[in-house]
Structures are given as structure tokens and as C-alpha cells.
Amino acid sequence: MPGLRASLKGLLRRQSDLLFPNRETREYRRWIAGRLSYRALLYNQPIDPGLLSILTPVWDGSPLRYLEALASAVVAQNQSGACEWVLLDNGCARRPLLEFFQGLRAHPWIKLHRLKRNAGIIAGLRSCLERATSRYVMAVDADDLLYPDALRVVATYIQNSNYPSLLYSDEDKVIGSSVYQPYMKPDWDPVLLLNSAYIAHLGILDRREALDLGVYSDPNTEGSPDWDAFIRFLIAGRTAAHIPEVLYSWRVHARSTADDASTKPYVLASQRAVLQRFLDARAASCFHIEHSPLLGGMAHWRLASQRTGSKPFPTVVISREPRPARSLLPASGDLLHLMGDDVQADDSCWWKDAVSLFELHPDIVMIGGRIRDPNGIVTEAGRIFGFAGPCGCPDRGRRFDDPGYFAQMWKQRSVSAVSSQFAVIRASFLIDVLRASPETASLAYLGAWAGARAFRTGKRVAYSPYLSGASNFDWNSLIDPAEESLFAELNRDLIPDHRFYSRNLSLDKPFAFGPFTLRPAIIP
């Protein structure tokens, strides 16, 4: 009975999404239709032969109608045969599938091979990877869908990004022929990557590097091949280029993880194996892997410190009186805790999370948290240069118990800046910030100046939901508009900052769709 109830619940949810799209879905469908028209003008260069191989293992459980739709999309955009499709018959026995495979042999660029028995996801992908011949490979599930221009867009970004080691794109979901729930992703963010596999769909890997790094070789990561691949590249010191275009539609149906992660019960164990690989590579024995306490039971994680004892760095309490930032004298030691005299922390062990982030990500120089008012409304969280002014918070005004856009309010991640109302900063970096900032820079706006300095020096600012507290005072009221204007003038080359807030989203209305642009966002 529980299984039947779950199936009926899933069916009702899918039918509701299909028949009664909400306002956000309707807006997105209009937006993506317009964006596709613009993309036809932006990405119109032919694809170099030998650049791209698609990897797709197919098993008996792969619905034929979805594979047919994928094949139609691939064939339509690869008329020149410049790309290669490595298609694996992963022990299939169903006659309709086998007959369909035979029909695909009419295309010489489709490389079909067969395994006698279903080897699983990881071994199937590895088999495809070893047979691919192009410079880059991209795994596409047999039941998912590529946008009609996906191959051209990927090729353009590879070439204009100077052939990076790996890339990933934005994605949405598709039910029937209707798309919805787009994920406009941030740029490469190793902090967010250790919380969840945000890079999945569409991932593009340098083939030779993937082979050298053992991609698709660990059966313990059976349910998380994309995440494992990107973690391997991260361990090797590689960074990924982000393609800020929706190229991949994750199919929602009764047997897909897009609809229900429980359809693959081995996913959680796979994800643990992925994160353990990272910890082993960092020799981080003082950490353990736990489910996010904010998103308990879901496929979201936290690398938690096992440290004990008291907070190992001093606290500077900042009053609400207007004061210049240079009045802040760093104490001895590596880290300094900044805390408004109006803030009450929710958890006395919050410092463990800050120390963990500094240890796991050596390029982090400042970490900030989230503040709520007495009504449970967020007044501070991660800030973005160019949002609602020179340096604003897209999550300001959200309820504290709202996980936000793709649950990012409840995940550690990189941001442009954080507030000094509740933050930890490297003392050496603070000295650098104070030297580089105008004499008139204030303590209330120190986070913005620190964020700009971090951007210019190749350092990272992180937001953590585990640095959390309450205040009955809104620090925005302390910020002088003249200082904001000066900040905007001195940092106009950094504004807007699209690294951690998609260029496809509005800078005025949080997480709404922004205007189209005729200029593709190509990494220089």
C-alpha cells in the first residue's frame, strides 16, 4: 500500500504540473521560446569535426518513446555528422529497442556497441567513454532531451573559452513535451559543489583527462556519475566553465529521479562515496559526512567538523554607532569574528562550520551568515554586486524557513559579499581590505569592500546558513547612500557580478527572468 500511495501521489503531481502550470512556469516557457530565437542568431557557426562525442547507455528499462525523441533531437542538429554519438546497448533484450538500434545504423556517426549483460550505469558510461574518439564527451541519459541547438552552443563555448577541462550548462525539466522548473546555475563554485551536484546536466568533459582521472570507474558511485566526475576534476585542481544557457531537459516520468529520487535507492550511498573521495584526497580525517540538518533526508549534504572545544578565534562586537572600518584593529591570530551587538546567534557551535569552510577551501577569506528580524523575515544573507543597487541581497525579505531558489538559502555557497553583522574574516585579509579601501569606508559596509577586494585578488567569499542569528535592528539603515555611490564608482568594472547569480535572472526582482541579450556570455 505505501508503494501504491507513492505511485498515485507521483502521478497526480506529474499531471498537475502538466495540466496546470503555475505562473513561474508560464513565464519561463515564454522566456525560453524567446531565448531560443536569440540563440539562433548567436550560435550559428558550424561544429568542428572531432570536437564532441555524446555518450548514452541504454538498458531494457529505457522507455523507447523517450529514446526516439532524444535521437530525433540529436540527428536534427547533427546533419553534418561532425559529432559522434556513442550508443551502448547495455544488455537489452526488448525487440522494439533492438529494432530501433538497427535503424540508427543508417547514420555512420552513431557508434553502436553492445554488452551481453546490463553492466549498470557506471560501467556502461565507462564503456562509452573508452570507445569515444572526440576531444570532449558529454553524457546524455536515454530518457532525457537535448535542446535543438545544444551541440552548437556547447561547441561555441568550448572554442571561445579556450578549450577548458570541463564545462556544464543550465537545465530544466520536461514532462511530455512541456518544459518547466529551469535551474539557472551559478558559475563554478566548489563550495556549493560539496553540498549538492548542481553541475549535473549537461556536463562536458575533456576525454583524455577524464580517462586519466578514472571517470566512470568506481561502481560505488553508480547513482552519481556526473558528480563523481566533477569531484575528480576538482581534486585534480581543474575548474569548470559554465555555459549559462538551458541546453538539457531532465525527463520527468514514473521511473525517473527527476520526479522522485527514491526510484534509485542507491543514490544516497553513491553520493556519500563521492564526498568521501574528496575527503580522502584532502586527507581531511577530522570531517564526517552527514545529511544537511536543514534539508534532512534529501540528497543534500554537509561535511561537518568533528572538532570539540571552544571557539578558537576572538570576537569583535560592533556597535550600531557609525564608525569607519579602519577603527577595526585586527587581533592576533588567523581569524576574527565580527558580530553586531544586536545579533543573537542561534547555535553556540556555529564556529565549527566557519572553521570547516576555511579548511576545505583555502581560497576563502570571509564567511557570513543569515540574519532574521523578530517576524522571521531574512534581512541579511549572501550579497550580489549589482543586485538592487551596488551590493544587494536577493534573499532579503524571504521567510527564514524558506529554503529559497533551489534550496540555496540552506546551502553553503560562494557569493559576492556578506555582511559584517555576523561574519568571520581572515585577519591578514582584513588588513589588506582596510589598506585598499577608502578612508571613509564604514564598518556597516565593510562586507561590500571586502567582497570587492576578494574579487580583485582571486579570493573567495562564502555564505553559510549555519552562521545564523536574529536581530531586531536592520543594518541596511546604517549604510550611507554616498558610500554606496562611491563603492559603485570605484568598482564599476565588477558590477554586476554574474559569477554566483545567473545573468539570465533579473537584477531587480529576485530570481525572476531577466531580459534577453544579443551578446553571448562567453568566458574570455
Tab-separated table of N, CA and C in Angstrom, residues 174-309:
chain	number	residue	atom	x	y	z
A	174	VAL	N	11.335	18.336	-18.222
A	174	VAL	CA	10.335	18.200	-19.272
A	174	VAL	C	9.376	17.085	-18.887
A	175	ILE	N	8.098	17.369	-19.048
A	175	ILE	CA	7.067	16.356	-18.843
A	175	ILE	C	6.205	16.357	-20.095
A	176	GLY	N	6.123	15.209	-20.768
A	176	GLY	CA	5.521	15.196	-22.096
A	176	GLY	C	6.408	16.016	-23.018
A	177	SER	N	5.844	17.070	-23.586
A	177	SER	CA	6.644	17.989	-24.405
A	177	SER	C	6.730	19.369	-23.767
A	178	SER	N	6.356	19.473	-22.497
A	178	SER	CA	6.289	20.769	-21.815
A	178	SER	C	7.444	20.917	-20.832
A	179	VAL	N	8.146	22.041	-20.928
A	179	VAL	CA	9.294	22.283	-20.053
A	179	VAL	C	8.887	23.151	-18.872
A	180	TYR	N	9.614	22.995	-17.784
A	180	TYR	CA	9.338	23.782	-16.585
A	180	TYR	C	10.528	23.660	-15.637
A	181	GLN	N	10.485	24.381	-14.538
A	181	GLN	CA	11.453	24.331	-13.445
A	181	GLN	C	12.897	24.472	-13.938
A	182	PRO	N	13.236	25.578	-14.569
A	182	PRO	CA	14.616	25.777	-15.017
A	182	PRO	C	15.549	26.034	-13.842
A	183	TYR	N	16.771	25.576	-13.965
A	183	TYR	CA	17.813	25.851	-12.977
A	183	TYR	C	18.858	26.726	-13.650
A	184	MET	N	18.797	28.028	-13.367
A	184	MET	CA	19.790	28.973	-13.855
A	184	MET	C	20.946	28.967	-12.851
A	185	LYS	N	21.997	28.281	-13.194
A	185	LYS	CA	23.032	27.935	-12.225
A	185	LYS	C	24.070	29.039	-12.048
A	186	PRO	N	24.748	29.022	-10.910
A	186	PRO	CA	25.895	29.913	-10.752
A	186	PRO	C	27.086	29.377	-11.528
A	187	ASP	N	28.117	30.207	-11.643
A	187	ASP	CA	29.362	29.748	-12.242
A	187	ASP	C	30.042	28.748	-11.299
A	188	TRP	N	31.208	28.308	-11.712
A	188	TRP	CA	31.941	27.278	-10.968
A	188	TRP	C	32.077	27.659	-9.500
A	189	ASP	N	31.588	26.793	-8.633
A	189	ASP	CA	31.560	27.070	-7.199
A	189	ASP	C	31.850	25.784	-6.426
A	190	PRO	N	33.116	25.556	-6.053
A	190	PRO	CA	33.444	24.331	-5.313
A	190	PRO	C	32.783	24.251	-3.948
A	191	VAL	N	32.395	25.393	-3.379
A	191	VAL	CA	31.701	25.372	-2.087
A	191	VAL	C	30.323	24.742	-2.255
A	192	LEU	N	29.565	25.230	-3.217
A	192	LEU	CA	28.247	24.660	-3.494
A	192	LEU	C	28.365	23.219	-3.973
A	193	LEU	N	29.414	22.909	-4.718
A	193	LEU	CA	29.584	21.562	-5.269
A	193	LEU	C	29.693	20.506	-4.172
A	194	LEU	N	30.242	20.861	-3.025
A	194	LEU	CA	30.343	19.900	-1.931
A	194	LEU	C	29.036	19.766	-1.159
A	195	ASN	N	28.048	20.600	-1.472
A	195	ASN	CA	26.721	20.490	-0.864
A	195	ASN	C	25.765	19.692	-1.727
A	196	SER	N	25.905	19.813	-3.047
A	196	SER	CA	24.991	19.124	-3.958
A	196	SER	C	25.567	19.141	-5.367
A	197	ALA	N	25.054	18.238	-6.202
A	197	ALA	CA	25.566	18.075	-7.568
A	197	ALA	C	24.888	19.066	-8.509
A	198	TYR	N	25.101	20.349	-8.270
A	198	TYR	CA	24.392	21.356	-9.061
A	198	TYR	C	24.841	21.375	-10.512
A	199	ILE	N	25.973	20.774	-10.822
A	199	ILE	CA	26.539	20.820	-12.178
A	199	ILE	C	25.905	19.792	-13.121
A	200	ALA	N	25.157	18.845	-12.555
A	200	ALA	CA	24.644	17.749	-13.383
A	200	ALA	C	23.724	18.270	-14.488
A	201	HIS	N	23.940	17.763	-15.689
A	201	HIS	CA	23.095	18.074	-16.851
A	201	HIS	C	23.287	19.529	-17.320
A	202	LEU	N	23.986	19.825	-18.274
A	202	LEU	CA	24.744	18.941	-19.157
A	202	LEU	C	26.213	19.082	-18.776
A	203	GLY	N	26.918	17.991	-18.541
A	203	GLY	CA	28.333	18.061	-18.235
A	203	GLY	C	29.158	17.662	-19.445
A	204	ILE	N	30.211	18.430	-19.708
A	204	ILE	CA	31.075	18.186	-20.867
A	204	ILE	C	32.503	18.052	-20.361
A	205	LEU	N	33.172	16.955	-20.683
A	205	LEU	CA	34.487	16.650	-20.134
A	205	LEU	C	35.517	16.473	-21.239
A	206	ASP	N	36.736	16.949	-20.981
A	206	ASP	CA	37.855	16.613	-21.848
A	206	ASP	C	38.073	15.098	-21.768
A	207	ARG	N	38.004	14.432	-22.908
A	207	ARG	CA	38.002	12.962	-22.900
A	207	ARG	C	39.295	12.388	-22.335
A	208	ARG	N	40.427	12.885	-22.780
A	208	ARG	CA	41.699	12.322	-22.314
A	208	ARG	C	41.881	12.544	-20.816
A	209	GLU	N	41.513	13.733	-20.348
A	209	GLU	CA	41.620	13.990	-18.911
A	209	GLU	C	40.662	13.100	-18.127
A	210	ALA	N	39.471	12.899	-18.663
A	210	ALA	CA	38.504	12.030	-17.985
A	210	ALA	C	39.050	10.609	-17.852
A	211	LEU	N	39.674	10.110	-18.910
A	211	LEU	CA	40.271	8.776	-18.841
A	211	LEU	C	41.400	8.733	-17.817
A	212	ASP	N	42.249	9.751	-17.824
A	212	ASP	CA	43.381	9.788	-16.891
A	212	ASP	C	42.924	9.862	-15.438
A	213	LEU	N	41.795	10.540	-15.192
A	213	LEU	CA	41.308	10.737	-13.827
A	213	LEU	C	40.395	9.609	-13.350
A	214	GLY	N	40.192	8.608	-14.184
A	214	GLY	CA	39.386	7.464	-13.767
A	214	GLY	C	37.900	7.730	-13.715
A	215	VAL	N	37.426	8.653	-14.529
A	215	VAL	CA	35.995	8.951	-14.562
A	215	VAL	C	35.211	7.697	-14.970
A	216	TYR	N	34.082	7.485	-14.328
A	216	TYR	CA	33.203	6.330	-14.568
A	216	TYR	C	33.909	4.994	-14.289
A	217	SER	N	34.715	4.952	-13.248
A	217	SER	CA	35.427	3.703	-12.948
A	217	SER	C	35.096	3.130	-11.576
A	218	ASP	N	34.337	3.850	-10.754
A	218	ASP	CA	34.069	3.404	-9.386
A	218	ASP	C	32.616	2.962	-9.253
A	219	PRO	N	32.360	1.666	-9.123
A	219	PRO	CA	30.968	1.194	-9.004
A	219	PRO	C	30.259	1.704	-7.754
A	220	ASN	N	31.016	2.184	-6.775
A	220	ASN	CA	30.384	2.730	-5.571
A	220	ASN	C	29.654	4.039	-5.845
A	221	THR	N	29.916	4.654	-6.993
A	221	THR	CA	29.244	5.910	-7.355
A	221	THR	C	28.206	5.680	-8.447
A	222	GLU	N	27.621	4.501	-8.470
A	222	GLU	CA	26.673	4.088	-9.508
A	222	GLU	C	25.572	5.114	-9.747
A	223	GLY	N	25.078	5.746	-8.707
A	223	GLY	CA	23.969	6.679	-8.867
A	223	GLY	C	24.374	8.124	-9.028
A	224	SER	N	25.682	8.405	-9.089
A	224	SER	CA	26.137	9.805	-9.144
A	224	SER	C	27.316	9.977	-10.092
A	225	PRO	N	27.195	9.530	-11.335
A	225	PRO	CA	28.349	9.596	-12.242
A	225	PRO	C	28.798	11.013	-12.555
A	226	ASP	N	27.858	11.943	-12.705
A	226	ASP	CA	28.235	13.319	-13.042
A	226	ASP	C	28.970	13.979	-11.879
A	227	TRP	N	28.419	13.835	-10.685
A	227	TRP	CA	29.032	14.449	-9.506
A	227	TRP	C	30.429	13.872	-9.273
A	228	ASP	N	30.550	12.557	-9.401
A	228	ASP	CA	31.853	11.929	-9.205
A	228	ASP	C	32.862	12.445	-10.225
A	229	ALA	N	32.432	12.606	-11.467
A	229	ALA	CA	33.337	13.116	-12.496
A	229	ALA	C	33.836	14.511	-12.145
A	230	PHE	N	32.927	15.394	-11.752
A	230	PHE	CA	33.330	16.761	-11.451
A	230	PHE	C	34.183	16.830	-10.187
A	231	ILE	N	33.899	15.991	-9.197
A	231	ILE	CA	34.728	15.965	-7.994
A	231	ILE	C	36.144	15.497	-8.329
A	232	ARG	N	36.273	14.533	-9.222
A	232	ARG	CA	37.605	14.082	-9.640
A	232	ARG	C	38.384	15.226	-10.290
A	233	PHE	N	37.726	15.991	-11.138
A	233	PHE	CA	38.393	17.135	-11.760
A	233	PHE	C	38.738	18.189	-10.710
A	234	LEU	N	37.844	18.406	-9.740
A	234	LEU	CA	38.120	19.361	-8.663
A	234	LEU	C	39.351	18.938	-7.870
A	235	ILE	N	39.437	17.675	-7.503
A	235	ILE	CA	40.588	17.169	-6.758
A	235	ILE	C	41.877	17.387	-7.548
A	236	ALA	N	41.787	17.255	-8.868
A	236	ALA	CA	42.958	17.431	-9.731
A	236	ALA	C	43.306	18.897	-9.965
A	237	GLY	N	42.536	19.806	-9.366
A	237	GLY	CA	42.839	21.228	-9.497
A	237	GLY	C	42.254	21.894	-10.720
A	238	ARG	N	41.297	21.245	-11.380
A	238	ARG	CA	40.681	21.825	-12.568
A	238	ARG	C	39.467	22.672	-12.175
A	239	THR	N	39.161	23.648	-12.994
A	239	THR	CA	37.948	24.447	-12.816
A	239	THR	C	37.074	24.293	-14.051
A	240	ALA	N	35.768	24.404	-13.845
A	240	ALA	CA	34.811	24.201	-14.933
A	240	ALA	C	34.319	25.532	-15.475
A	241	ALA	N	34.086	25.570	-16.765
A	241	ALA	CA	33.447	26.726	-17.398
A	241	ALA	C	31.936	26.507	-17.401
A	242	HIS	N	31.206	27.561	-17.116
A	242	HIS	CA	29.747	27.487	-17.061
A	242	HIS	C	29.160	28.003	-18.367
A	243	ILE	N	28.264	27.241	-18.946
A	243	ILE	CA	27.501	27.676	-20.118
A	243	ILE	C	26.144	28.156	-19.613
A	244	PRO	N	25.910	29.457	-19.536
A	244	PRO	CA	24.653	29.956	-18.954
A	244	PRO	C	23.491	29.924	-19.942
A	245	GLU	N	23.274	28.770	-20.509
A	245	GLU	CA	22.161	28.527	-21.421
A	245	GLU	C	21.504	27.206	-21.027
A	246	VAL	N	20.177	27.154	-21.111
A	246	VAL	CA	19.455	25.908	-20.845
A	246	VAL	C	19.588	25.019	-22.079
A	247	LEU	N	20.314	23.914	-21.927
A	247	LEU	CA	20.591	23.014	-23.050
A	247	LEU	C	20.024	21.618	-22.857
A	248	TYR	N	19.620	21.297	-21.644
A	248	TYR	CA	19.281	19.913	-21.293
A	248	TYR	C	17.968	19.895	-20.538
A	249	SER	N	17.082	18.995	-20.935
A	249	SER	CA	15.811	18.812	-20.230
A	249	SER	C	15.808	17.446	-19.552
A	250	TRP	N	15.666	17.483	-18.249
A	250	TRP	CA	15.646	16.270	-17.418
A	250	TRP	C	14.223	15.732	-17.429
A	251	ARG	N	14.065	14.525	-17.952
A	251	ARG	CA	12.735	13.963	-18.181
A	251	ARG	C	12.074	13.543	-16.864
A	252	VAL	N	10.831	13.968	-16.673
A	252	VAL	CA	10.038	13.584	-15.505
A	252	VAL	C	9.054	12.505	-15.924
A	253	HIS	N	9.212	11.328	-15.341
A	253	HIS	CA	8.247	10.243	-15.559
A	253	HIS	C	8.290	9.325	-14.347
A	254	ALA	N	7.487	8.306	-14.354
A	254	ALA	CA	7.276	7.493	-13.145
A	254	ALA	C	8.544	6.827	-12.643
A	255	ARG	N	9.519	6.579	-13.532
A	255	ARG	CA	10.722	5.865	-13.108
A	255	ARG	C	11.963	6.746	-13.128
A	256	SER	N	11.781	8.060	-13.099
A	256	SER	CA	12.927	8.959	-13.187
A	256	SER	C	13.230	9.604	-11.842
A	257	THR	N	14.517	9.862	-11.591
A	257	THR	CA	14.898	10.582	-10.376
A	257	THR	C	14.518	12.047	-10.478
A	258	ALA	N	14.260	12.540	-11.689
A	258	ALA	CA	13.767	13.910	-11.823
A	258	ALA	C	12.429	14.073	-11.119
A	259	ASP	N	11.671	12.980	-11.055
A	259	ASP	CA	10.366	13.018	-10.381
A	259	ASP	C	10.468	12.571	-8.933
A	260	ASP	N	11.310	11.564	-8.678
A	260	ASP	CA	11.380	11.000	-7.326
A	260	ASP	C	12.725	10.304	-7.161
A	261	ALA	N	13.570	10.852	-6.284
A	261	ALA	CA	14.905	10.284	-6.081
A	261	ALA	C	14.857	8.866	-5.536
A	262	SER	N	13.738	8.469	-4.933
A	262	SER	CA	13.643	7.128	-4.358
A	262	SER	C	13.592	6.039	-5.424
A	263	THR	N	13.436	6.426	-6.709
A	263	THR	CA	13.454	5.419	-7.767
A	263	THR	C	14.843	4.799	-7.907
A	264	LYS	N	15.858	5.464	-7.385
A	264	LYS	CA	17.212	4.915	-7.357
A	264	LYS	C	17.692	4.936	-5.909
A	265	PRO	N	17.331	3.914	-5.125
A	265	PRO	CA	17.652	3.926	-3.696
A	265	PRO	C	19.142	3.925	-3.405
A	266	TYR	N	19.967	3.579	-4.404
A	266	TYR	CA	21.413	3.550	-4.207
A	266	TYR	C	22.054	4.927	-4.360
A	267	VAL	N	21.264	5.948	-4.693
A	267	VAL	CA	21.824	7.273	-4.940
A	267	VAL	C	22.511	7.829	-3.698
A	268	LEU	N	21.886	7.693	-2.539
A	268	LEU	CA	22.465	8.276	-1.331
A	268	LEU	C	23.821	7.655	-1.015
A	269	ALA	N	23.930	6.336	-1.133
A	269	ALA	CA	25.219	5.683	-0.901
A	269	ALA	C	26.249	6.136	-1.929
A	270	SER	N	25.803	6.337	-3.166
A	270	SER	CA	26.705	6.816	-4.218
A	270	SER	C	27.236	8.204	-3.888
A	271	GLN	N	26.355	9.061	-3.420
A	271	GLN	CA	26.771	10.422	-3.110
A	271	GLN	C	27.748	10.454	-1.938
A	272	ARG	N	27.520	9.602	-0.961
A	272	ARG	CA	28.481	9.503	0.145
A	272	ARG	C	29.859	9.082	-0.369
A	273	ALA	N	29.874	8.153	-1.304
A	273	ALA	CA	31.146	7.697	-1.861
A	273	ALA	C	31.865	8.822	-2.594
A	274	VAL	N	31.100	9.651	-3.289
A	274	VAL	CA	31.687	10.793	-3.995
A	274	VAL	C	32.345	11.747	-3.002
A	275	LEU	N	31.625	12.108	-1.956
A	275	LEU	CA	32.161	13.048	-0.971
A	275	LEU	C	33.329	12.442	-0.194
A	276	GLN	N	33.262	11.144	0.054
A	276	GLN	CA	34.379	10.502	0.752
A	276	GLN	C	35.643	10.555	-0.096
A	277	ARG	N	35.485	10.457	-1.410
A	277	ARG	CA	36.648	10.583	-2.291
A	277	ARG	C	37.317	11.944	-2.101
A	278	PHE	N	36.500	12.983	-2.013
A	278	PHE	CA	37.058	14.319	-1.812
A	278	PHE	C	37.793	14.403	-0.475
A	279	LEU	N	37.172	13.920	0.599
A	279	LEU	CA	37.803	13.989	1.919
A	279	LEU	C	39.099	13.178	1.954
A	280	ASP	N	39.091	12.016	1.325
A	280	ASP	CA	40.304	11.197	1.294
A	280	ASP	C	41.422	11.915	0.546
A	281	ALA	N	41.070	12.578	-0.550
A	281	ALA	CA	42.081	13.294	-1.325
A	281	ALA	C	42.662	14.464	-0.550
A	282	ARG	N	41.857	15.063	0.324
A	282	ARG	CA	42.311	16.194	1.139
A	282	ARG	C	42.910	15.733	2.474
A	283	ALA	N	42.917	14.414	2.705
A	283	ALA	CA	43.372	13.873	3.988
A	283	ALA	C	42.654	14.558	5.142
A	284	ALA	N	41.355	14.767	4.953
A	284	ALA	CA	40.543	15.508	5.926
A	284	ALA	C	39.863	14.532	6.879
A	285	SER	N	40.652	13.922	7.742
A	285	SER	CA	40.119	12.898	8.640
A	285	SER	C	39.268	13.471	9.761
A	286	CYS	N	39.335	14.801	9.974
A	286	CYS	CA	38.556	15.402	11.063
A	286	CYS	C	37.137	15.767	10.623
A	287	PHE	N	36.751	15.340	9.419
A	287	PHE	CA	35.407	15.622	8.916
A	287	PHE	C	34.610	14.330	8.781
A	288	HIS	N	33.304	14.459	8.913
A	288	HIS	CA	32.435	13.341	8.587
A	288	HIS	C	31.296	13.849	7.709
A	289	ILE	N	30.705	12.918	6.965
A	289	ILE	CA	29.643	13.261	6.019
A	289	ILE	C	28.301	13.068	6.703
A	290	GLU	N	27.475	14.091	6.654
A	290	GLU	CA	26.146	13.972	7.244
A	290	GLU	C	25.120	14.624	6.328
A	291	HIS	N	23.881	14.189	6.440
A	291	HIS	CA	22.805	14.859	5.727
A	291	HIS	C	22.705	16.298	6.217
A	292	SER	N	22.365	17.187	5.323
A	292	SER	CA	22.130	18.563	5.745
A	292	SER	C	21.067	18.581	6.837
A	293	PRO	N	21.361	19.188	7.990
A	293	PRO	CA	20.336	19.265	9.038
A	293	PRO	C	19.166	20.155	8.644
A	294	LEU	N	19.365	20.979	7.626
A	294	LEU	CA	18.292	21.853	7.156
A	294	LEU	C	17.432	21.182	6.100
A	295	LEU	N	18.020	20.225	5.366
A	295	LEU	CA	17.308	19.515	4.303
A	295	LEU	C	17.394	18.024	4.584
A	296	GLY	N	17.034	17.631	5.773
A	296	GLY	CA	17.216	16.272	6.241
A	296	GLY	C	16.547	15.231	5.367
A	297	GLY	N	17.286	14.141	5.102
A	297	GLY	CA	16.738	13.024	4.348
A	297	GLY	C	16.786	13.201	2.850
A	298	MET	N	17.127	14.389	2.375
A	298	MET	CA	17.193	14.633	0.939
A	298	MET	C	18.639	14.494	0.469
A	299	ALA	N	18.851	14.580	-0.839
A	299	ALA	CA	20.185	14.411	-1.410
A	299	ALA	C	20.978	15.713	-1.304
A	300	HIS	N	21.112	16.188	-0.091
A	300	HIS	CA	21.894	17.390	0.190
A	300	HIS	C	22.752	17.083	1.405
A	301	TRP	N	23.978	17.555	1.377
A	301	TRP	CA	24.960	17.064	2.326
A	301	TRP	C	25.705	18.194	3.024
A	302	ARG	N	26.415	17.783	4.078
A	302	ARG	CA	27.265	18.698	4.830
A	302	ARG	C	28.510	17.937	5.277
A	303	LEU	N	29.670	18.528	5.026
A	303	LEU	CA	30.914	17.977	5.543
A	303	LEU	C	31.165	18.655	6.881
A	304	ALA	N	30.897	17.938	7.948
A	304	ALA	CA	30.892	18.526	9.287
A	304	ALA	C	32.185	18.220	10.029
A	305	SER	N	32.676	19.218	10.735
A	305	SER	CA	33.887	19.054	11.529
A	305	SER	C	33.585	18.270	12.803
A	306	GLN	N	34.532	17.447	13.198
A	306	GLN	CA	34.405	16.703	14.450
A	306	GLN	C	35.182	17.369	15.581
A	307	ARG	N	35.540	18.612	15.379
A	307	ARG	CA	36.287	19.337	16.405
A	307	ARG	C	35.448	19.523	17.665
A	308	THR	N	36.140	19.596	18.765
A	308	THR	CA	35.493	19.889	20.040
A	308	THR	C	36.190	21.085	20.677
A	309	GLY	N	35.651	21.551	21.772
A	309	GLY	CA	36.268	22.669	22.470
A	309	GLY	C	35.523	23.955	22.236
